[in-house]
Amino acid sequence: VDAGLGYVFVNTERTSFRGTLGLTYTSEDYTVDDDRDGSFVGARAGWDFRQKLFDNTTLTHTLLADENLEDTEDLRLDSQLGLHVAMSSRLGLRLNWRLLWDNQPALAEFPLFLGGIDTGTTVLAPYKKTDQGFSVSLVFSFAPPKKG
């Protein structure tokens, strides 16, 4: 659950930059019990940036920071960088890179192997702090093209 305020810093035909601030309430159920309370009040800040580079090319960047106010070491970031190229009035190509960072990742259970043999025991270890993904999408537009 979150509630907040946003502000439009720039909003022109070629550039858009918006910022947000808010308070959140998070309730998580962990797959592995690690004695942490998954419910907390947090603060969130972010932005949404869009820049038209050429008539057919738009660059976008979003950033969202989510801070646990009860444990300030528990900070998470979500950033996306995108490039959209309109190849025609109905077809476009979108490239997107997403980076997720969690300073206190959840724990996972892993099987313990000794000498290549499964011991039947599991060990706990945190997931990686950083995840990233890259996507390429074809975008089909069915709206009538803009005139002018």
Tab-separated table of N, CA and C in Angstrom, residues 1-3 8 19 45 47 57-58 62 71 73 83 102 105 116 118 123-125 127 130 135 140 142 144:
chain	number	residue	atom	x	y	z
A	1	VAL	N	0.858	-1.157	0.000
A	1	VAL	CA	0.000	0.000	0.000
A	1	VAL	C	0.906	1.222	0.000
A	2	ASP	N	0.579	2.191	-0.851
A	2	ASP	CA	1.372	3.417	-0.807
A	2	ASP	C	0.493	4.625	-1.110
A	3	ALA	N	0.922	5.758	-0.584
A	3	ALA	CA	0.250	7.030	-0.828
A	3	ALA	C	1.336	8.090	-0.903
A	8	VAL	N	5.287	17.505	-11.468
A	8	VAL	CA	5.746	17.541	-12.851
A	8	VAL	C	6.749	18.689	-12.968
A	19	GLY	N	8.506	13.654	-10.690
A	19	GLY	CA	9.047	13.076	-9.467
A	19	GLY	C	7.933	12.692	-8.511
A	45	ALA	N	10.651	7.137	-3.113
A	45	ALA	CA	10.944	8.300	-3.952
A	45	ALA	C	11.312	7.794	-5.339
A	47	TRP	N	11.434	8.853	-9.941
A	47	TRP	CA	11.196	9.748	-11.064
A	47	TRP	C	10.860	8.966	-12.303
A	57	THR	N	12.249	8.440	-32.186
A	57	THR	CA	13.021	7.760	-31.139
A	57	THR	C	12.821	8.457	-29.791
A	58	THR	N	12.473	7.666	-28.766
A	58	THR	CA	12.242	8.198	-27.425
A	58	THR	C	13.064	7.407	-26.409
A	62	THR	N	13.296	5.369	-15.622
A	62	THR	CA	12.550	5.434	-14.370
A	62	THR	C	13.448	4.935	-13.240
A	71	ASP	N	14.082	-0.349	9.434
A	71	ASP	CA	15.424	-0.906	9.297
A	71	ASP	C	16.046	-0.233	8.076
A	73	GLU	N	18.797	-0.154	6.747
A	73	GLU	CA	19.706	-0.928	5.892
A	73	GLU	C	18.931	-1.647	4.786
A	83	LEU	N	14.534	2.431	-24.754
A	83	LEU	CA	14.649	3.153	-26.011
A	83	LEU	C	13.565	2.614	-26.933
A	102	ASP	N	18.706	-4.937	-4.097
A	102	ASP	CA	18.136	-5.113	-2.759
A	102	ASP	C	19.294	-5.269	-1.787
A	105	PRO	N	18.730	-8.934	0.601
A	105	PRO	CA	17.922	-9.905	-0.134
A	105	PRO	C	17.423	-11.025	0.778
A	116	GLY	N	30.308	-34.096	-4.576
A	116	GLY	CA	29.346	-34.413	-5.627
A	116	GLY	C	28.164	-35.239	-5.159
A	118	ASP	N	24.790	-35.619	-2.758
A	118	ASP	CA	23.789	-34.860	-2.010
A	118	ASP	C	23.726	-35.391	-0.586
A	123	VAL	N	21.257	-25.715	3.148
A	123	VAL	CA	21.899	-24.568	3.793
A	123	VAL	C	21.174	-23.310	3.339
A	124	LEU	N	21.229	-22.289	4.185
A	124	LEU	CA	20.611	-21.008	3.858
A	124	LEU	C	21.663	-20.029	3.357
A	125	ALA	N	21.302	-19.312	2.318
A	125	ALA	CA	22.187	-18.280	1.777
A	125	ALA	C	21.307	-17.205	1.146
A	127	TYR	N	19.870	-14.524	-1.557
A	127	TYR	CA	19.859	-14.333	-3.003
A	127	TYR	C	20.839	-13.225	-3.346
A	130	THR	N	21.819	-7.960	-6.663
A	130	THR	CA	21.516	-7.288	-7.924
A	130	THR	C	20.971	-8.280	-8.943
A	135	SER	N	15.238	-6.708	-22.384
A	135	SER	CA	14.155	-7.181	-23.241
A	135	SER	C	14.119	-6.401	-24.545
A	140	PHE	N	3.059	-3.056	-31.549
A	140	PHE	CA	2.055	-2.822	-32.583
A	140	PHE	C	1.058	-1.800	-32.069
A	142	PHE	N	-2.529	0.148	-32.690
A	142	PHE	CA	-3.775	0.071	-33.436
A	142	PHE	C	-4.545	1.380	-33.384
A	144	PRO	N	-5.334	5.259	-34.325
A	144	PRO	CA	-5.115	6.005	-35.577
A	144	PRO	C	-3.874	6.891	-35.437
